[in-house]
PDB file of C-alpha atoms in Angstrom:
ATOM      1  CA  ASP A 116     185.543 132.966 155.415  1.00 65.00           C
ATOM      2  CA  THR A 117     187.197 129.865 156.925  1.00 63.00           C
ATOM      3  CA  ALA A 118     187.724 127.548 153.904  1.00 91.00           C
ATOM      4  CA  VAL A 119     190.002 125.458 151.744  1.00 95.00           C
ATOM      5  CA  SER A 120     190.398 127.394 148.561  1.00 95.00           C
ATOM      6  CA  GLN A 121     191.820 126.180 145.285  1.00 95.00           C
ATOM      7  CA  THR A 122     192.907 128.033 142.182  1.00 95.00           C
ATOM      8  CA  PRO A 123     192.166 127.845 139.370  1.00 96.00           C
ATOM      9  CA  LYS A 124     188.701 126.402 139.262  1.00 95.00           C
ATOM     10  CA  TYR A 125     189.070 125.464 135.625  1.00 96.00           C
ATOM     11  CA  LEU A 126     192.076 124.779 133.685  1.00 97.00           C
ATOM     12  CA  VAL A 127     192.218 123.864 129.984  1.00 97.00           C
ATOM     13  CA  THR A 128     195.629 123.199 128.470  1.00 97.00           C
ATOM     14  CA  GLN A 129     197.326 121.468 125.713  1.00 97.00           C
ATOM     15  CA  MET A 130     199.175 118.166 126.005  1.00 97.00           C
ATOM     16  CA  GLY A 131     202.784 118.447 127.008  1.00 97.00           C
ATOM     17  CA  ASN A 132     202.295 121.613 129.020  1.00 97.00           C
ATOM     18  CA  ASP A 133     203.286 122.122 132.604  1.00 97.00           C
ATOM     19  CA  LYS A 134     200.705 123.461 134.905  1.00 97.00           C
ATOM     20  CA  SER A 135     200.244 124.138 138.662  1.00 97.00           C
ATOM     21  CA  ILE A 136     197.150 124.139 140.956  1.00 97.00           C
ATOM     22  CA  LYS A 137     197.295 125.983 144.285  1.00 97.00           C
ATOM     23  CA  CYS A 138     195.521 125.198 147.532  1.00 97.00           C
ATOM     24  CA  GLU A 139     195.245 127.152 150.689  1.00 97.00           C
ATOM     25  CA  GLN A 140     193.404 126.526 153.931  1.00 96.00           C
ATOM     26  CA  ASN A 141     192.837 128.905 156.760  1.00 95.00           C
ATOM     27  CA  LEU A 142     191.288 126.237 159.161  1.00 92.00           C
ATOM     28  CA  GLY A 143     194.434 125.804 161.149  1.00 92.00           C
ATOM     29  CA  HIS A 144     194.678 122.199 160.108  1.00 92.00           C
ATOM     30  CA  ASP A 145     198.027 120.390 160.038  1.00 90.00           C
ATOM     31  CA  THR A 146     197.349 118.002 157.230  1.00 90.00           C
ATOM     32  CA  MET A 147     196.502 118.681 153.504  1.00 93.00           C
ATOM     33  CA  TYR A 148     195.740 116.179 150.657  1.00 92.00           C
ATOM     34  CA  TRP A 149     195.297 116.047 146.954  1.00 94.00           C
ATOM     35  CA  TYR A 150     192.613 113.838 145.524  1.00 94.00           C
ATOM     36  CA  LYS A 151     191.830 112.990 141.899  1.00 94.00           C
ATOM     37  CA  GLN A 152     188.196 112.471 140.846  1.00 94.00           C
ATOM     38  CA  ASP A 153     187.908 110.848 137.420  1.00 89.00           C
ATOM     39  CA  SER A 154     184.918 110.835 135.044  1.00 86.00           C
ATOM     40  CA  LYS A 155     183.427 107.942 136.905  1.00 82.00           C
ATOM     41  CA  LYS A 156     183.418 109.944 140.170  1.00 84.00           C
ATOM     42  CA  PHE A 157     185.924 107.812 141.837  1.00 87.00           C
ATOM     43  CA  LEU A 158     187.903 109.733 144.459  1.00 89.00           C
ATOM     44  CA  LYS A 159     191.556 108.609 144.713  1.00 88.00           C
ATOM     45  CA  ILE A 160     194.137 109.904 147.117  1.00 87.00           C
ATOM     46  CA  MET A 161     197.239 111.079 145.525  1.00 91.00           C
ATOM     47  CA  PHE A 162     199.371 112.911 148.311  1.00 89.00           C
ATOM     48  CA  SER A 163     199.085 113.940 151.873  1.00 88.00           C
ATOM     49  CA  TYR A 164     201.325 116.391 153.701  1.00 88.00           C
ATOM     50  CA  ASN A 165     201.322 116.735 157.613  1.00 86.00           C
ATOM     51  CA  ASN A 166     203.223 119.827 158.888  1.00 82.00           C
ATOM     52  CA  LYS A 167     204.896 120.191 155.444  1.00 81.00           C
ATOM     53  CA  GLU A 168     206.112 116.627 155.549  1.00 83.00           C
ATOM     54  CA  LEU A 169     204.983 114.156 152.904  1.00 84.00           C
ATOM     55  CA  ILE A 170     203.142 111.197 154.667  1.00 79.00           C
ATOM     56  CA  ILE A 171     201.151 109.612 151.864  1.00 76.00           C
ATOM     57  CA  ASN A 172     202.461 109.249 148.257  1.00 73.00           C
ATOM     58  CA  GLU A 173     200.287 106.886 146.351  1.00 76.00           C
ATOM     59  CA  THR A 174     201.195 105.326 143.051  1.00 76.00           C
ATOM     60  CA  VAL A 175     201.058 108.620 141.058  1.00 86.00           C
ATOM     61  CA  PRO A 176     203.332 109.266 137.948  1.00 89.00           C
ATOM     62  CA  ASN A 177     206.351 111.344 138.888  1.00 90.00           C
ATOM     63  CA  ARG A 178     205.189 114.011 136.524  1.00 95.00           C
ATOM     64  CA  PHE A 179     202.977 115.082 139.532  1.00 94.00           C
ATOM     65  CA  SER A 180     204.964 116.819 142.270  1.00 93.00           C
ATOM     66  CA  PRO A 181     203.343 118.316 145.491  1.00 92.00           C
ATOM     67  CA  LYS A 182     204.896 121.182 147.200  1.00 92.00           C
ATOM     68  CA  SER A 183     204.052 122.499 150.583  1.00 92.00           C
ATOM     69  CA  PRO A 184     205.717 125.665 151.539  1.00 91.00           C
ATOM     70  CA  ASP A 185     203.914 125.811 154.900  1.00 91.00           C
ATOM     71  CA  LYS A 186     201.133 124.079 156.718  1.00 90.00           C
ATOM     72  CA  ALA A 187     198.389 126.260 155.125  1.00 94.00           C
ATOM     73  CA  HIS A 188     199.534 125.665 151.527  1.00 95.00           C
ATOM     74  CA  LEU A 189     199.743 122.549 149.314  1.00 95.00           C
ATOM     75  CA  ASN A 190     200.302 123.116 145.658  1.00 96.00           C
ATOM     76  CA  LEU A 191     200.416 120.540 142.878  1.00 96.00           C
ATOM     77  CA  HIS A 192     202.605 120.846 139.952  1.00 96.00           C
ATOM     78  CA  ILE A 193     202.118 118.619 136.782  1.00 96.00           C
ATOM     79  CA  ASN A 194     204.667 118.286 134.063  1.00 96.00           C
ATOM     80  CA  SER A 195     204.120 117.066 130.521  1.00 97.00           C
ATOM     81  CA  LEU A 196     200.374 116.862 130.866  1.00 97.00           C
ATOM     82  CA  GLU A 197     198.637 113.913 129.172  1.00 96.00           C
ATOM     83  CA  LEU A 198     195.053 113.435 128.068  1.00 96.00           C
ATOM     84  CA  GLY A 199     194.442 110.915 130.915  1.00 94.00           C
ATOM     85  CA  ASP A 200     195.296 113.647 133.475  1.00 96.00           C
ATOM     86  CA  SER A 201     191.916 115.216 132.695  1.00 96.00           C
ATOM     87  CA  ALA A 202     189.942 115.105 135.847  1.00 96.00           C
ATOM     88  CA  VAL A 203     188.716 117.175 138.806  1.00 96.00           C
ATOM     89  CA  TYR A 204     191.455 117.616 141.410  1.00 97.00           C
ATOM     90  CA  PHE A 205     190.368 118.252 145.021  1.00 96.00           C
ATOM     91  CA  CYS A 206     192.477 119.607 147.724  1.00 96.00           C
ATOM     92  CA  ALA A 207     191.425 118.854 151.332  1.00 94.00           C
ATOM     93  CA  SER A 208     192.647 119.510 154.862  1.00 93.00           C
ATOM     94  CA  SER A 209     192.047 117.989 158.231  1.00 89.00           C
ATOM     95  CA  GLN A 210     193.593 117.941 161.725  1.00 86.00           C
ATOM     96  CA  LEU A 211     195.415 114.747 161.883  1.00 73.00           C
ATOM     97  CA  SER A 212     194.340 114.151 165.510  1.00 66.00           C
ATOM     98  CA  SER A 213     190.721 114.441 164.662  1.00 71.00           C
ATOM     99  CA  TYR A 214     188.624 112.910 161.945  1.00 71.00           C
ATOM    100  CA  GLY A 215     186.996 115.031 159.277  1.00 77.00           C
ATOM    101  CA  TYR A 216     188.171 116.335 156.007  1.00 86.00           C
ATOM    102  CA  THR A 217     187.218 119.639 154.422  1.00 91.00           C
ATOM    103  CA  PHE A 218     187.388 119.699 150.726  1.00 94.00           C
ATOM    104  CA  GLY A 219     188.270 122.625 148.454  1.00 95.00           C
ATOM    105  CA  SER A 220     185.939 123.495 145.506  1.00 93.00           C
ATOM    106  CA  GLY A 221     188.018 121.397 143.060  1.00 95.00           C
ATOM    107  CA  THR A 222     189.893 122.333 139.826  1.00 96.00           C
ATOM    108  CA  ARG A 223     188.525 120.893 136.610  1.00 96.00           C
ATOM    109  CA  LEU A 224     191.480 120.113 134.520  1.00 97.00           C
ATOM    110  CA  THR A 225     190.972 119.378 130.886  1.00 97.00           C
ATOM    111  CA  VAL A 226     193.936 118.405 128.678  1.00 97.00           C
ATOM    112  CA  VAL A 227     193.369 118.779 124.915  1.00 97.00           C
TER     113      VAL A 227
ATOM    114  CA  GLY B  30     195.346  98.080 152.424  1.00 72.00           C
ATOM    115  CA  GLU B  31     191.763  98.920 153.028  1.00 80.00           C
ATOM    116  CA  ASN B  32     189.035  98.164 150.362  1.00 87.00           C
ATOM    117  CA  VAL B  33     185.772  99.927 150.592  1.00 93.00           C
ATOM    118  CA  GLU B  34     182.846  98.708 148.381  1.00 95.00           C
ATOM    119  CA  GLN B  35     179.770 100.676 147.983  1.00 96.00           C
ATOM    120  CA  HIS B  36     176.310  99.709 146.536  1.00 96.00           C
ATOM    121  CA  PRO B  37     174.279 100.477 144.603  1.00 97.00           C
ATOM    122  CA  SER B  38     176.150 102.667 142.155  1.00 95.00           C
ATOM    123  CA  THR B  39     172.817 104.360 141.215  1.00 96.00           C
ATOM    124  CA  LEU B  40     169.560 104.715 143.115  1.00 97.00           C
ATOM    125  CA  SER B  41     166.243 106.177 142.160  1.00 97.00           C
ATOM    126  CA  VAL B  42     163.516 106.765 144.774  1.00 97.00           C
ATOM    127  CA  GLN B  43     160.155 108.567 144.763  1.00 98.00           C
ATOM    128  CA  GLU B  44     159.957 111.709 146.845  1.00 98.00           C
ATOM    129  CA  GLY B  45     159.091 110.744 150.443  1.00 97.00           C
ATOM    130  CA  ASP B  46     160.442 107.267 150.226  1.00 97.00           C
ATOM    131  CA  SER B  47     163.537 106.037 152.006  1.00 98.00           C
ATOM    132  CA  ALA B  48     166.915 105.463 150.505  1.00 98.00           C
ATOM    133  CA  VAL B  49     169.575 103.119 151.752  1.00 98.00           C
ATOM    134  CA  ILE B  50     173.171 102.954 150.737  1.00 98.00           C
ATOM    135  CA  LYS B  51     175.532 100.187 151.885  1.00 98.00           C
ATOM    136  CA  CYS B  52     179.315  99.930 152.216  1.00 97.00           C
ATOM    137  CA  THR B  53     181.605  97.186 153.230  1.00 97.00           C
ATOM    138  CA  TYR B  54     185.133  97.474 154.276  1.00 95.00           C
ATOM    139  CA  SER B  55     188.041  94.914 154.616  1.00 93.00           C
ATOM    140  CA  ASP B  56     190.320  96.186 157.461  1.00 91.00           C
ATOM    141  CA  SER B  57     189.065  95.412 160.884  1.00 89.00           C
ATOM    142  CA  ALA B  58     191.384  98.263 162.166  1.00 88.00           C
ATOM    143  CA  SER B  59     189.129 100.912 160.425  1.00 91.00           C
ATOM    144  CA  ASN B  60     187.722 103.091 163.235  1.00 89.00           C
ATOM    145  CA  TYR B  61     185.975 105.948 161.564  1.00 91.00           C
ATOM    146  CA  PHE B  62     183.364 106.011 158.832  1.00 94.00           C
ATOM    147  CA  PRO B  63     182.284 109.273 157.297  1.00 94.00           C
ATOM    148  CA  TRP B  64     179.755 109.890 154.545  1.00 96.00           C
ATOM    149  CA  TYR B  65     180.049 112.610 152.048  1.00 95.00           C
ATOM    150  CA  LYS B  66     177.461 114.222 149.717  1.00 96.00           C
ATOM    151  CA  GLN B  67     178.558 115.739 146.488  1.00 95.00           C
ATOM    152  CA  GLU B  68     176.223 117.797 144.522  1.00 94.00           C
ATOM    153  CA  LEU B  69     176.684 118.320 140.753  1.00 89.00           C
ATOM    154  CA  GLY B  70     179.853 120.411 140.207  1.00 87.00           C
ATOM    155  CA  LYS B  71     180.523 120.971 143.912  1.00 90.00           C
ATOM    156  CA  ARG B  72     182.893 119.647 146.523  1.00 92.00           C
ATOM    157  CA  PRO B  73     182.159 116.629 148.689  1.00 93.00           C
ATOM    158  CA  GLN B  74     180.784 117.673 151.971  1.00 93.00           C
ATOM    159  CA  LEU B  75     180.546 115.717 155.203  1.00 93.00           C
ATOM    160  CA  ILE B  76     176.967 114.919 156.118  1.00 96.00           C
ATOM    161  CA  ILE B  77     177.307 112.353 158.917  1.00 95.00           C
ATOM    162  CA  ASP B  78     179.861 110.136 160.476  1.00 94.00           C
ATOM    163  CA  ILE B  79     180.349 107.306 162.897  1.00 93.00           C
ATOM    164  CA  ARG B  80     183.045 105.964 165.043  1.00 90.00           C
ATOM    165  CA  SER B  81     183.688 102.370 165.648  1.00 86.00           C
ATOM    166  CA  ASN B  82     182.567 102.372 169.215  1.00 87.00           C
ATOM    167  CA  VAL B  83     179.026 103.417 168.237  1.00 85.00           C
ATOM    168  CA  GLY B  84     176.432 101.253 166.438  1.00 91.00           C
ATOM    169  CA  GLU B  85     174.135 103.962 165.128  1.00 95.00           C
ATOM    170  CA  LYS B  86     173.919 107.669 164.724  1.00 94.00           C
ATOM    171  CA  LYS B  87     171.020 109.833 163.575  1.00 96.00           C
ATOM    172  CA  ASP B  88     170.795 113.398 162.456  1.00 94.00           C
ATOM    173  CA  GLN B  89     167.272 114.393 161.426  1.00 96.00           C
ATOM    174  CA  ARG B  90     166.386 112.550 158.268  1.00 97.00           C
ATOM    175  CA  ILE B  91     169.752 110.866 157.921  1.00 98.00           C
ATOM    176  CA  ALA B  92     171.171 107.916 159.899  1.00 98.00           C
ATOM    177  CA  VAL B  93     174.171 105.840 159.775  1.00 97.00           C
ATOM    178  CA  THR B  94     174.483 102.234 161.116  1.00 97.00           C
ATOM    179  CA  LEU B  95     177.609 100.216 161.727  1.00 96.00           C
ATOM    180  CA  ASN B  96     178.149  96.569 162.092  1.00 95.00           C
ATOM    181  CA  LYS B  97     181.732  95.942 163.021  1.00 93.00           C
ATOM    182  CA  THR B  98     181.533  92.196 163.135  1.00 93.00           C
ATOM    183  CA  ALA B  99     180.126  92.031 159.542  1.00 94.00           C
ATOM    184  CA  LYS B 100     182.403  95.045 158.505  1.00 95.00           C
ATOM    185  CA  HIS B 101     179.543  96.999 156.990  1.00 95.00           C
ATOM    186  CA  PHE B 102     177.971 100.316 157.408  1.00 97.00           C
ATOM    187  CA  SER B 103     174.944 101.920 155.857  1.00 98.00           C
ATOM    188  CA  LEU B 104     173.468 105.411 155.236  1.00 98.00           C
ATOM    189  CA  HIS B 105     169.824 105.730 155.653  1.00 98.00           C
ATOM    190  CA  ILE B 106     167.865 108.752 154.362  1.00 98.00           C
ATOM    191  CA  THR B 107     164.098 109.040 155.258  1.00 97.00           C
ATOM    192  CA  GLU B 108     161.461 111.159 153.691  1.00 98.00           C
ATOM    193  CA  THR B 109     163.612 111.947 150.703  1.00 98.00           C
ATOM    194  CA  GLN B 110     163.450 115.251 148.966  1.00 97.00           C
ATOM    195  CA  PRO B 111     164.575 116.437 145.527  1.00 96.00           C
ATOM    196  CA  GLU B 112     167.477 118.284 147.116  1.00 96.00           C
ATOM    197  CA  ASP B 113     168.766 114.959 148.419  1.00 97.00           C
ATOM    198  CA  SER B 114     169.731 114.118 144.735  1.00 97.00           C
ATOM    199  CA  ALA B 115     173.498 113.888 144.667  1.00 96.00           C
ATOM    200  CA  VAL B 116     176.416 111.516 144.644  1.00 95.00           C
ATOM    201  CA  TYR B 117     177.031 109.909 148.036  1.00 97.00           C
ATOM    202  CA  PHE B 118     180.474 108.581 149.145  1.00 96.00           C
ATOM    203  CA  CYS B 119     181.231 106.426 152.130  1.00 96.00           C
ATOM    204  CA  ALA B 120     184.830 106.267 153.419  1.00 94.00           C
ATOM    205  CA  ALA B 121     186.786 104.288 156.027  1.00 93.00           C
ATOM    206  CA  ARG B 122     189.713 105.505 158.090  1.00 88.00           C
ATOM    207  CA  VAL B 123     192.341 103.079 159.149  1.00 78.00           C
ATOM    208  CA  THR B 124     195.460 104.783 160.505  1.00 72.00           C
ATOM    209  CA  GLY B 125     196.711 108.343 160.320  1.00 67.00           C
ATOM    210  CA  ASN B 126     194.049 110.325 158.551  1.00 66.00           C
ATOM    211  CA  GLN B 127     193.925 108.562 155.244  1.00 75.00           C
ATOM    212  CA  PHE B 128     190.477 107.651 154.031  1.00 83.00           C
ATOM    213  CA  TYR B 129     189.654 105.064 151.572  1.00 88.00           C
ATOM    214  CA  PHE B 130     186.471 106.131 149.534  1.00 92.00           C
ATOM    215  CA  GLY B 131     183.694 103.944 148.144  1.00 94.00           C
ATOM    216  CA  THR B 132     182.913 104.317 144.493  1.00 92.00           C
ATOM    217  CA  GLY B 133     179.970 106.577 145.020  1.00 94.00           C
ATOM    218  CA  THR B 134     176.160 106.174 144.782  1.00 96.00           C
ATOM    219  CA  SER B 135     174.367 108.509 142.469  1.00 95.00           C
ATOM    220  CA  LEU B 136     170.876 109.041 144.179  1.00 97.00           C
ATOM    221  CA  THR B 137     168.036 110.606 142.239  1.00 97.00           C
ATOM    222  CA  VAL B 138     164.855 111.625 144.106  1.00 97.00           C
ATOM    223  CA  ILE B 139     161.931 111.870 141.703  1.00 96.00           C
ATOM    224  CA  PRO B 140     159.413 114.470 142.528  1.00 94.00           C
TER     225      PRO B 140
END
């Protein structure tokens, strides 16, 4: 199936831990994103990579570090997790020259 | 940067009635306006979009209108059905492919 896939779907972890979320797309898109959706459902962009190059880096704590090993993958590593990091994290991809996003199914991160 | 405002935040309608969600944007350079539907526990999915050179677009029961002068665009859903219940997000694209999302509207269609 052509899709944007994220793993894991659910992640429960203790404060202070380090965790990673993986994202892969097989749509042939050249741009990938990470969005955070908080409890109020607000979607806020965190990062964007175009052809493995960082093009958007919003004001995000430096505990969050994206890594794009190739055009089809964009992973998110989070150090020293805090309670406020609890949210749903969505990966998305698009072709920069066109318009639409395709979202992954989301990763619900709960920090306890 | 772009600022997208969306209203109302919650909307309840009777099945069969129409629903209208409105968004305003601040950057006149915005040129593409998608709408996403997010069902409970699922990913946002594109349902309709409009580009800045078009005033209206329709796809079956949903339509989007754009007023560039006033910098607002709206989603119209006619003959609403219970399966239309979801959170709807508007967005505006300025440059590159970065979207600024509205804060979402939770639509409930009452059978």
